[in-house]
Amino acid sequence: MGAGRRAMGYRVERDVLDEQGLEELARRMDYSDTHLPLNERLKESFRCTVPRLKRTVVGCLPVLYWLPRYSIWDYGMPDLIAGISVGIMHLPQGMAYALLASLPPVFGLYTSFYPALVYFFFGTSRHISIGTFAVLSIMVGSVTERLAPDNDFLIMINGTNSTEVDIASRDSYRVQVAAATSILAGMIQVVLGLVRFGFVGTYLSEPLVRAYTTAAAAHAVLAVVAQLFGVSITRFSGPLSLVYTLVEVCSKLPQTHLPTLVVSAVSIGFLIAAKQINSAISAKLPVPIPVELITIVSATVISFYIKLNGIYTIKVVGEIPSGLAAPRLPDTNLFREVIGDAFALAIVGYAISISLGKTFALKHGYKVDSNQELVALGLSNAVGGLFQCYAVCSSMSRSLIQETTGGKTQMAGIASAVIVLVTVLKLGPLFQELPKAVLAAIIFVNLKSMFKQYYDIITLWRSSKVDLMVWFVTWVSTLLLNLDLGLGASIIFAVLTVIFRTQLPRYSVLGHVPGTELYLDMETHREVREVPGITIFHSSATVYFANADLYLEALKEKSGLDISKMIIYKRRQEAKQRRREKRAERRAKRRAKREATSQRRPPKAGEPITAVFSVEEAGRWNEQGRRDQGESPGDDQPGWCGRENGTVFVMPMTPRASGDQCSWEYLKGGGDPDSATLGTVSELQDGDTTTLGSSSEDTLSRDLDKVSLGSLGKWTWDIHSIILDLSTANFIDTVAIKTMKNIFHDFGEIDVTVYMAGCQVHVVEQLELGGFFSETITKGRLFVTVHDAVLHCLGHQGTSTPGLEYSLEIPCSSKL
């Protein structure tokens, strides 16, 4: 039972450890200082030391850790080449994705500059490229279009009754909306990072994120299709906005501007062909060919000399101001209107960034701090919002370019930011004649990688139907409910799948692998053997309020003990026994009264005796008669000792004569005298009773038990112990604790002892706080392993239970 007790009669070379024995061992080995009091732990947590201060500062500013160790000879040239390559990609993508956000292209360049500088100081990933991204640009665009629609900025044209959109006022207000959303999203990310809430990204599983980005690609296509066809459409927001936009696009197709469509088609064809060639010869090139940059430069030059805007009325980028704008705080009243969108942007941006960051960290052998990544991304958004940037995250395409071109550290981000800075300061005005259709074509072609994610359906169908359901529900909800509501619905469904899988785990009975200390599922492993008299019950998930009742029902089914029915029967039999005792007491009184009367009046000759006797009394009466005749029980008529059960009543039909056998009658009806009927010995059936001439009282006992227990399945002589394997439980709540208490109590009522095995330390602590242990349920019922519990049960029960001997021979075991 304790640490020093061995399983007697079994070949084991170590002590059997239960929880009490483990605590005893810890006290003997002087481990008492491992658990400090709460006040000491608080003092220790607030104590300031130089090493702790250094770790805190370096944790908040990771650049202080790697920059002093930076080697220009080893990392300088690879980072420079990677930075230039990524910076060249920033230019077309920044201007193009600004269209998705419904902002002027120059603000896409701002967004590619400021956040990258901030991330350099606070980020922990060495390979991701922070800046504009299609999904977040679409989400920002839905906010700006909703809060600043064209209809709110209509002005009258002088001298006419027609109206036109005040583009300058509209764009200025949209910039404020985007900046407010970015600042608020950044603040949310910083707060989540400071409170160590980085694990929130784990709720966005890979199937969910990939399905979300795939559906967002469909929103992006419809957002740029107007630029591709040269038509003006209304961007809708809210549920079914994609459907309304699609209807709007189809209705405007007859108004397609043919010159714009030609420019779009030529740009798309050139980009696809160039990217295919780039992929084919990428292994032979030190850096990828900047296809997008070549496209926008060529399109700008052609547009300038052919005058696409003046002659063919093709929309161009327009004025791009030189220089950087001063920081300013947007209208704070906008924060109340964009709080929901900001939260969605914060979660989605973090999920995309951390997934990419961990992928590269695993590949190159370094660590990414999820909480610090939240802080770094939040500061990038918050600071960028002050400089009129919109929400950012890592870009998959740019990050891959930075990694494949040999980037080693965040210095590559500084190099790319310098490229963008030079463009904003000096080269920005050169792109004023760039057709917007070319930027739309760049977006359309870059979405190809997202559309390839539809192959996930085939992969998930083969690997996991549950993940396929998450993918499909995320895709449908994002398409129909828009990006913000779709994300919320997707997360809820993903969490529900986790709840359903933990609520319906796999329950199994474990058996012993001969010659080892292993216990495996008996249904799936043929080599295991059942330990006689012991049921080892295992659940594949933790026990908590959602599956506690299912756990109890599965235990009843796997053990074969219908505990509820057995307890009800036991209590019913106890109540019947009490009633029988009362009736026997009343009959004894009436019998005594009749005997007193019969002593006063002697019976007539031939008159039968009508007194009712119980089995016990009949036995004593029969034994007394034998003694009167001088017979000794054992030869011809073996002695019989009655059993007090009150289930059979007999009476002599004729007076007892010397040397004669008595004729008996019995009362049928399950032993209840109120409903009993009179019968004869010849009417006895199996399970009703036995004759008094039986050789042993055990025959009577077994036959009577057969009537009442025959339909109850296993009984206590088949199983004496149940071991609950809780090694999979990582927590236990109050509902589960109550369920465990009931299991111990209910099975104890039918003489089945319950034990626990494999409990983790914090689970034992939760059991203690929940008041689980008591005088009847001690820590001696908890064992370190299933094998310890089995050894205890066999040593405690097996030696005294015939037919249940089982040898656990462990050839190689070391003593603890």
PDB file of C-alpha atoms in Angstrom, residues 175-417:
ATOM      1  CA  VAL A 175      -6.601  57.200 -45.061  1.00  0.00           C
ATOM      2  CA  GLN A 176      -7.774  58.243 -41.590  1.00  0.00           C
ATOM      3  CA  VAL A 177     -10.040  55.190 -41.361  1.00  0.00           C
ATOM      4  CA  ALA A 178      -7.218  52.850 -42.396  1.00  0.00           C
ATOM      5  CA  ALA A 179      -4.760  54.488 -39.993  1.00  0.00           C
ATOM      6  CA  ALA A 180      -7.230  54.288 -37.088  1.00  0.00           C
ATOM      7  CA  THR A 181      -7.825  50.617 -37.834  1.00  0.00           C
ATOM      8  CA  SER A 182      -4.078  49.955 -37.960  1.00  0.00           C
ATOM      9  CA  ILE A 183      -3.379  51.750 -34.665  1.00  0.00           C
ATOM     10  CA  LEU A 184      -6.200  49.965 -32.853  1.00  0.00           C
ATOM     11  CA  ALA A 185      -5.182  46.566 -34.258  1.00  0.00           C
ATOM     12  CA  GLY A 186      -1.596  47.255 -33.154  1.00  0.00           C
ATOM     13  CA  MET A 187      -2.681  48.170 -29.636  1.00  0.00           C
ATOM     14  CA  ILE A 188      -4.698  44.958 -29.394  1.00  0.00           C
ATOM     15  CA  GLN A 189      -1.688  42.911 -30.501  1.00  0.00           C
ATOM     16  CA  VAL A 190       0.640  44.640 -28.031  1.00  0.00           C
ATOM     17  CA  VAL A 191      -1.755  44.038 -25.130  1.00  0.00           C
ATOM     18  CA  LEU A 192      -2.187  40.383 -26.087  1.00  0.00           C
ATOM     19  CA  GLY A 193       1.576  39.972 -26.277  1.00  0.00           C
ATOM     20  CA  LEU A 194       2.219  41.597 -22.905  1.00  0.00           C
ATOM     21  CA  VAL A 195      -0.319  39.353 -21.167  1.00  0.00           C
ATOM     22  CA  ARG A 196       1.377  36.304 -22.740  1.00  0.00           C
ATOM     23  CA  PHE A 197      -1.569  35.574 -24.998  1.00  0.00           C
ATOM     24  CA  GLY A 198       0.520  34.411 -27.912  1.00  0.00           C
ATOM     25  CA  PHE A 199      -1.169  31.018 -27.884  1.00  0.00           C
ATOM     26  CA  VAL A 200      -4.277  32.653 -29.388  1.00  0.00           C
ATOM     27  CA  GLY A 201      -2.743  31.949 -32.765  1.00  0.00           C
ATOM     28  CA  THR A 202      -2.979  28.216 -32.120  1.00  0.00           C
ATOM     29  CA  TYR A 203      -6.756  28.424 -32.445  1.00  0.00           C
ATOM     30  CA  LEU A 204      -6.192  29.285 -36.086  1.00  0.00           C
ATOM     31  CA  SER A 205      -5.107  25.903 -37.389  1.00  0.00           C
ATOM     32  CA  GLU A 206      -3.346  25.510 -40.717  1.00  0.00           C
ATOM     33  CA  PRO A 207      -6.474  24.226 -42.543  1.00  0.00           C
ATOM     34  CA  LEU A 208      -8.413  27.206 -41.188  1.00  0.00           C
ATOM     35  CA  VAL A 209      -5.792  29.772 -42.249  1.00  0.00           C
ATOM     36  CA  ARG A 210      -5.350  28.248 -45.700  1.00  0.00           C
ATOM     37  CA  ALA A 211      -9.093  28.078 -46.303  1.00  0.00           C
ATOM     38  CA  TYR A 212      -9.460  31.649 -45.077  1.00  0.00           C
ATOM     39  CA  THR A 213      -6.774  32.965 -47.422  1.00  0.00           C
ATOM     40  CA  THR A 214      -8.266  30.953 -50.290  1.00  0.00           C
ATOM     41  CA  ALA A 215     -11.663  32.554 -49.754  1.00  0.00           C
ATOM     42  CA  ALA A 216     -10.015  35.958 -49.313  1.00  0.00           C
ATOM     43  CA  ALA A 217      -8.440  35.471 -52.740  1.00  0.00           C
ATOM     44  CA  ALA A 218     -11.934  35.319 -54.218  1.00  0.00           C
ATOM     45  CA  HIS A 219     -12.765  38.640 -52.518  1.00  0.00           C
ATOM     46  CA  ALA A 220      -9.534  40.083 -53.910  1.00  0.00           C
ATOM     47  CA  VAL A 221     -10.348  38.988 -57.462  1.00  0.00           C
ATOM     48  CA  LEU A 222     -13.745  40.692 -57.358  1.00  0.00           C
ATOM     49  CA  ALA A 223     -12.141  43.770 -55.822  1.00  0.00           C
ATOM     50  CA  VAL A 224      -9.724  44.216 -58.759  1.00  0.00           C
ATOM     51  CA  VAL A 225     -11.977  42.960 -61.522  1.00  0.00           C
ATOM     52  CA  ALA A 226     -13.378  46.451 -61.948  1.00  0.00           C
ATOM     53  CA  GLN A 227      -9.861  47.729 -62.628  1.00  0.00           C
ATOM     54  CA  LEU A 228      -9.245  44.894 -65.091  1.00  0.00           C
ATOM     55  CA  PHE A 229     -12.401  45.635 -67.090  1.00  0.00           C
ATOM     56  CA  GLY A 230     -12.316  49.387 -66.632  1.00  0.00           C
ATOM     57  CA  VAL A 231     -15.748  49.646 -65.011  1.00  0.00           C
ATOM     58  CA  SER A 232     -16.927  51.291 -61.810  1.00  0.00           C
ATOM     59  CA  ILE A 233     -18.724  49.117 -59.273  1.00  0.00           C
ATOM     60  CA  THR A 234     -20.042  49.579 -55.763  1.00  0.00           C
ATOM     61  CA  ARG A 235     -18.156  47.655 -53.098  1.00  0.00           C
ATOM     62  CA  PHE A 236     -20.553  46.089 -50.624  1.00  0.00           C
ATOM     63  CA  SER A 237     -19.866  45.125 -47.021  1.00  0.00           C
ATOM     64  CA  GLY A 238     -21.433  42.730 -44.574  1.00  0.00           C
ATOM     65  CA  PRO A 239     -22.914  39.254 -45.156  1.00  0.00           C
ATOM     66  CA  LEU A 240     -23.375  38.186 -48.791  1.00  0.00           C
ATOM     67  CA  SER A 241     -21.297  41.147 -49.972  1.00  0.00           C
ATOM     68  CA  LEU A 242     -19.416  38.831 -52.333  1.00  0.00           C
ATOM     69  CA  VAL A 243     -22.676  37.760 -53.955  1.00  0.00           C
ATOM     70  CA  TYR A 244     -23.855  41.353 -54.353  1.00  0.00           C
ATOM     71  CA  THR A 245     -20.477  42.376 -55.803  1.00  0.00           C
ATOM     72  CA  LEU A 246     -20.556  39.478 -58.244  1.00  0.00           C
ATOM     73  CA  VAL A 247     -24.033  40.490 -59.410  1.00  0.00           C
ATOM     74  CA  GLU A 248     -22.826  44.074 -59.784  1.00  0.00           C
ATOM     75  CA  VAL A 249     -19.808  42.995 -61.846  1.00  0.00           C
ATOM     76  CA  CYS A 250     -21.913  40.833 -64.140  1.00  0.00           C
ATOM     77  CA  SER A 251     -24.372  43.693 -64.701  1.00  0.00           C
ATOM     78  CA  LYS A 252     -21.511  46.070 -65.597  1.00  0.00           C
ATOM     79  CA  LEU A 253     -19.689  43.737 -68.013  1.00  0.00           C
ATOM     80  CA  PRO A 254     -21.469  45.212 -71.081  1.00  0.00           C
ATOM     81  CA  GLN A 255     -19.859  48.549 -70.126  1.00  0.00           C
ATOM     82  CA  THR A 256     -16.327  47.110 -70.318  1.00  0.00           C
ATOM     83  CA  HIS A 257     -13.697  49.623 -71.403  1.00  0.00           C
ATOM     84  CA  LEU A 258     -11.907  47.793 -74.208  1.00  0.00           C
ATOM     85  CA  PRO A 259      -8.522  49.648 -74.055  1.00  0.00           C
ATOM     86  CA  THR A 260      -8.298  48.897 -70.334  1.00  0.00           C
ATOM     87  CA  LEU A 261      -9.198  45.256 -70.947  1.00  0.00           C
ATOM     88  CA  VAL A 262      -6.445  45.008 -73.585  1.00  0.00           C
ATOM     89  CA  VAL A 263      -3.854  46.454 -71.177  1.00  0.00           C
ATOM     90  CA  SER A 264      -4.998  44.023 -68.489  1.00  0.00           C
ATOM     91  CA  ALA A 265      -4.837  41.004 -70.786  1.00  0.00           C
ATOM     92  CA  VAL A 266      -1.379  41.889 -72.103  1.00  0.00           C
ATOM     93  CA  SER A 267      -0.075  42.499 -68.556  1.00  0.00           C
ATOM     94  CA  ILE A 268      -1.512  39.211 -67.250  1.00  0.00           C
ATOM     95  CA  GLY A 269      -0.079  37.255 -70.181  1.00  0.00           C
ATOM     96  CA  PHE A 270       3.353  38.820 -69.790  1.00  0.00           C
ATOM     97  CA  LEU A 271       3.427  38.243 -66.018  1.00  0.00           C
ATOM     98  CA  ILE A 272       2.395  34.586 -66.281  1.00  0.00           C
ATOM     99  CA  ALA A 273       4.914  33.835 -69.031  1.00  0.00           C
ATOM    100  CA  ALA A 274       7.726  35.678 -67.251  1.00  0.00           C
ATOM    101  CA  LYS A 275       7.024  33.924 -63.951  1.00  0.00           C
ATOM    102  CA  GLN A 276       7.067  30.527 -65.644  1.00  0.00           C
ATOM    103  CA  ILE A 277      10.429  31.297 -67.218  1.00  0.00           C
ATOM    104  CA  ASN A 278      11.675  32.643 -63.888  1.00  0.00           C
ATOM    105  CA  SER A 279      10.685  29.405 -62.127  1.00  0.00           C
ATOM    106  CA  ALA A 280      12.302  27.273 -64.820  1.00  0.00           C
ATOM    107  CA  ILE A 281      15.711  28.988 -64.623  1.00  0.00           C
ATOM    108  CA  SER A 282      15.620  30.074 -60.951  1.00  0.00           C
ATOM    109  CA  ALA A 283      18.175  27.403 -60.001  1.00  0.00           C
ATOM    110  CA  LYS A 284      20.716  28.971 -62.362  1.00  0.00           C
ATOM    111  CA  LEU A 285      20.142  32.561 -61.200  1.00  0.00           C
ATOM    112  CA  PRO A 286      21.652  34.146 -58.065  1.00  0.00           C
ATOM    113  CA  VAL A 287      18.501  36.237 -57.573  1.00  0.00           C
ATOM    114  CA  PRO A 288      15.039  35.954 -59.154  1.00  0.00           C
ATOM    115  CA  ILE A 289      14.159  38.190 -62.060  1.00  0.00           C
ATOM    116  CA  PRO A 290      12.066  41.149 -60.745  1.00  0.00           C
ATOM    117  CA  VAL A 291       9.144  40.443 -63.046  1.00  0.00           C
ATOM    118  CA  GLU A 292       6.694  42.832 -61.351  1.00  0.00           C
ATOM    119  CA  LEU A 293       9.168  45.713 -61.342  1.00  0.00           C
ATOM    120  CA  ILE A 294       9.965  45.193 -65.025  1.00  0.00           C
ATOM    121  CA  THR A 295       6.247  45.163 -65.740  1.00  0.00           C
ATOM    122  CA  ILE A 296       5.428  48.428 -63.987  1.00  0.00           C
ATOM    123  CA  VAL A 297       8.473  50.218 -65.420  1.00  0.00           C
ATOM    124  CA  SER A 298       7.629  49.062 -68.946  1.00  0.00           C
ATOM    125  CA  ALA A 299       3.953  49.921 -68.540  1.00  0.00           C
ATOM    126  CA  THR A 300       4.807  53.368 -67.165  1.00  0.00           C
ATOM    127  CA  VAL A 301       7.119  54.150 -70.083  1.00  0.00           C
ATOM    128  CA  ILE A 302       4.597  52.905 -72.664  1.00  0.00           C
ATOM    129  CA  SER A 303       1.755  54.810 -71.009  1.00  0.00           C
ATOM    130  CA  PHE A 304       3.795  58.016 -70.906  1.00  0.00           C
ATOM    131  CA  TYR A 305       4.778  57.963 -74.589  1.00  0.00           C
ATOM    132  CA  ILE A 306       1.503  56.626 -75.989  1.00  0.00           C
ATOM    133  CA  LYS A 307      -0.547  58.801 -73.634  1.00  0.00           C
ATOM    134  CA  LEU A 308      -2.894  56.023 -72.587  1.00  0.00           C
ATOM    135  CA  ASN A 309      -4.657  58.322 -70.143  1.00  0.00           C
ATOM    136  CA  GLY A 310      -5.182  61.206 -72.544  1.00  0.00           C
ATOM    137  CA  ILE A 311      -6.049  59.391 -75.765  1.00  0.00           C
ATOM    138  CA  TYR A 312      -7.610  56.118 -74.553  1.00  0.00           C
ATOM    139  CA  THR A 313      -8.909  57.394 -71.161  1.00  0.00           C
ATOM    140  CA  ILE A 314      -7.212  54.534 -69.296  1.00  0.00           C
ATOM    141  CA  LYS A 315      -7.085  55.263 -65.562  1.00  0.00           C
ATOM    142  CA  VAL A 316      -3.598  55.807 -64.191  1.00  0.00           C
ATOM    143  CA  VAL A 317      -2.121  56.085 -60.704  1.00  0.00           C
ATOM    144  CA  GLY A 318      -2.036  59.873 -60.758  1.00  0.00           C
ATOM    145  CA  GLU A 319      -0.093  62.206 -58.534  1.00  0.00           C
ATOM    146  CA  ILE A 320       2.377  60.600 -56.141  1.00  0.00           C
ATOM    147  CA  PRO A 321       3.747  63.116 -53.628  1.00  0.00           C
ATOM    148  CA  SER A 322       7.445  63.089 -52.890  1.00  0.00           C
ATOM    149  CA  GLY A 323       8.797  62.873 -49.366  1.00  0.00           C
ATOM    150  CA  LEU A 324       7.440  61.468 -46.127  1.00  0.00           C
ATOM    151  CA  ALA A 325       4.400  62.752 -44.285  1.00  0.00           C
ATOM    152  CA  ALA A 326       4.669  63.910 -40.685  1.00  0.00           C
ATOM    153  CA  PRO A 327       3.112  61.615 -38.055  1.00  0.00           C
ATOM    154  CA  ARG A 328      -0.367  62.475 -36.861  1.00  0.00           C
ATOM    155  CA  LEU A 329      -3.100  60.834 -34.838  1.00  0.00           C
ATOM    156  CA  PRO A 330      -6.292  60.049 -36.777  1.00  0.00           C
ATOM    157  CA  ASP A 331      -9.735  60.973 -35.557  1.00  0.00           C
ATOM    158  CA  THR A 332     -10.194  59.040 -32.309  1.00  0.00           C
ATOM    159  CA  ASN A 333     -13.962  58.885 -32.843  1.00  0.00           C
ATOM    160  CA  LEU A 334     -13.262  56.306 -35.533  1.00  0.00           C
ATOM    161  CA  PHE A 335     -11.958  53.822 -32.958  1.00  0.00           C
ATOM    162  CA  ARG A 336     -15.461  52.941 -31.800  1.00  0.00           C
ATOM    163  CA  GLU A 337     -16.552  52.137 -35.342  1.00  0.00           C
ATOM    164  CA  VAL A 338     -13.599  49.943 -36.288  1.00  0.00           C
ATOM    165  CA  ILE A 339     -13.023  47.987 -33.054  1.00  0.00           C
ATOM    166  CA  GLY A 340     -14.423  44.734 -34.465  1.00  0.00           C
ATOM    167  CA  ASP A 341     -12.495  45.034 -37.728  1.00  0.00           C
ATOM    168  CA  ALA A 342      -9.308  45.908 -35.830  1.00  0.00           C
ATOM    169  CA  PHE A 343      -9.586  42.766 -33.704  1.00  0.00           C
ATOM    170  CA  ALA A 344     -10.072  40.600 -36.801  1.00  0.00           C
ATOM    171  CA  LEU A 345      -7.068  42.248 -38.464  1.00  0.00           C
ATOM    172  CA  ALA A 346      -4.963  41.697 -35.343  1.00  0.00           C
ATOM    173  CA  ILE A 347      -5.758  37.984 -35.140  1.00  0.00           C
ATOM    174  CA  VAL A 348      -5.465  37.219 -38.861  1.00  0.00           C
ATOM    175  CA  GLY A 349      -2.245  39.209 -39.290  1.00  0.00           C
ATOM    176  CA  TYR A 350      -0.647  37.520 -36.283  1.00  0.00           C
ATOM    177  CA  ALA A 351      -1.729  34.037 -37.412  1.00  0.00           C
ATOM    178  CA  ILE A 352      -0.207  34.485 -40.863  1.00  0.00           C
ATOM    179  CA  SER A 353       3.025  35.981 -39.506  1.00  0.00           C
ATOM    180  CA  ILE A 354       3.606  33.436 -36.740  1.00  0.00           C
ATOM    181  CA  SER A 355       2.900  30.475 -39.037  1.00  0.00           C
ATOM    182  CA  LEU A 356       5.458  31.720 -41.555  1.00  0.00           C
ATOM    183  CA  GLY A 357       7.933  32.643 -38.823  1.00  0.00           C
ATOM    184  CA  LYS A 358       7.782  29.220 -37.171  1.00  0.00           C
ATOM    185  CA  THR A 359       8.139  27.500 -40.532  1.00  0.00           C
ATOM    186  CA  PHE A 360      11.410  29.301 -41.300  1.00  0.00           C
ATOM    187  CA  ALA A 361      12.644  28.978 -37.700  1.00  0.00           C
ATOM    188  CA  LEU A 362      12.162  25.213 -37.787  1.00  0.00           C
ATOM    189  CA  LYS A 363      13.963  24.989 -41.107  1.00  0.00           C
ATOM    190  CA  HIS A 364      16.988  27.066 -40.026  1.00  0.00           C
ATOM    191  CA  GLY A 365      17.199  26.003 -36.385  1.00  0.00           C
ATOM    192  CA  TYR A 366      16.324  29.050 -34.295  1.00  0.00           C
ATOM    193  CA  LYS A 367      13.429  30.000 -32.024  1.00  0.00           C
ATOM    194  CA  VAL A 368      10.573  32.428 -32.599  1.00  0.00           C
ATOM    195  CA  ASP A 369       8.904  33.862 -29.469  1.00  0.00           C
ATOM    196  CA  SER A 370       5.157  33.949 -30.145  1.00  0.00           C
ATOM    197  CA  ASN A 371       4.431  36.588 -27.487  1.00  0.00           C
ATOM    198  CA  GLN A 372       7.274  38.850 -28.633  1.00  0.00           C
ATOM    199  CA  GLU A 373       6.042  38.455 -32.215  1.00  0.00           C
ATOM    200  CA  LEU A 374       2.670  39.807 -31.089  1.00  0.00           C
ATOM    201  CA  VAL A 375       4.375  42.813 -29.523  1.00  0.00           C
ATOM    202  CA  ALA A 376       6.601  43.400 -32.564  1.00  0.00           C
ATOM    203  CA  LEU A 377       3.718  43.156 -35.018  1.00  0.00           C
ATOM    204  CA  GLY A 378       1.549  45.352 -32.796  1.00  0.00           C
ATOM    205  CA  LEU A 379       4.195  48.071 -32.572  1.00  0.00           C
ATOM    206  CA  SER A 380       4.694  47.888 -36.346  1.00  0.00           C
ATOM    207  CA  ASN A 381       0.987  48.499 -36.872  1.00  0.00           C
ATOM    208  CA  ALA A 382       0.625  51.153 -34.166  1.00  0.00           C
ATOM    209  CA  VAL A 383       3.668  53.184 -35.219  1.00  0.00           C
ATOM    210  CA  GLY A 384       2.832  52.717 -38.886  1.00  0.00           C
ATOM    211  CA  GLY A 385      -0.693  53.994 -38.286  1.00  0.00           C
ATOM    212  CA  LEU A 386       0.741  57.261 -36.985  1.00  0.00           C
ATOM    213  CA  PHE A 387       2.494  57.631 -40.343  1.00  0.00           C
ATOM    214  CA  GLN A 388      -0.717  56.906 -42.311  1.00  0.00           C
ATOM    215  CA  CYS A 389       0.012  53.242 -42.962  1.00  0.00           C
ATOM    216  CA  TYR A 390      -2.595  50.489 -42.851  1.00  0.00           C
ATOM    217  CA  ALA A 391      -2.414  47.073 -41.168  1.00  0.00           C
ATOM    218  CA  VAL A 392       0.485  44.811 -42.133  1.00  0.00           C
ATOM    219  CA  CYS A 393       1.720  41.261 -41.683  1.00  0.00           C
ATOM    220  CA  SER A 394       4.293  39.023 -43.329  1.00  0.00           C
ATOM    221  CA  SER A 395       3.979  38.309 -47.047  1.00  0.00           C
ATOM    222  CA  MET A 396       4.395  34.720 -48.188  1.00  0.00           C
ATOM    223  CA  SER A 397       5.890  35.607 -51.570  1.00  0.00           C
ATOM    224  CA  ARG A 398       8.359  38.209 -50.262  1.00  0.00           C
ATOM    225  CA  SER A 399       9.361  36.006 -47.307  1.00  0.00           C
ATOM    226  CA  LEU A 400      10.136  33.135 -49.659  1.00  0.00           C
ATOM    227  CA  ILE A 401      12.247  35.446 -51.818  1.00  0.00           C
ATOM    228  CA  GLN A 402      14.131  36.704 -48.747  1.00  0.00           C
ATOM    229  CA  GLU A 403      14.839  33.148 -47.615  1.00  0.00           C
ATOM    230  CA  THR A 404      15.729  31.650 -51.006  1.00  0.00           C
ATOM    231  CA  THR A 405      18.070  34.520 -51.948  1.00  0.00           C
ATOM    232  CA  GLY A 406      20.184  33.817 -48.885  1.00  0.00           C
ATOM    233  CA  GLY A 407      18.834  36.244 -46.266  1.00  0.00           C
ATOM    234  CA  LYS A 408      20.252  35.485 -42.813  1.00  0.00           C
ATOM    235  CA  THR A 409      18.945  38.175 -40.457  1.00  0.00           C
ATOM    236  CA  GLN A 410      16.577  41.141 -40.181  1.00  0.00           C
ATOM    237  CA  MET A 411      19.227  43.300 -41.843  1.00  0.00           C
ATOM    238  CA  ALA A 412      17.628  42.211 -45.102  1.00  0.00           C
ATOM    239  CA  GLY A 413      14.512  44.092 -43.979  1.00  0.00           C
ATOM    240  CA  ILE A 414      16.565  47.256 -43.509  1.00  0.00           C
ATOM    241  CA  ALA A 415      17.967  46.931 -47.044  1.00  0.00           C
ATOM    242  CA  SER A 416      14.474  46.514 -48.507  1.00  0.00           C
ATOM    243  CA  ALA A 417      13.226  49.526 -46.510  1.00  0.00           C
TER     244      ALA A 417
END
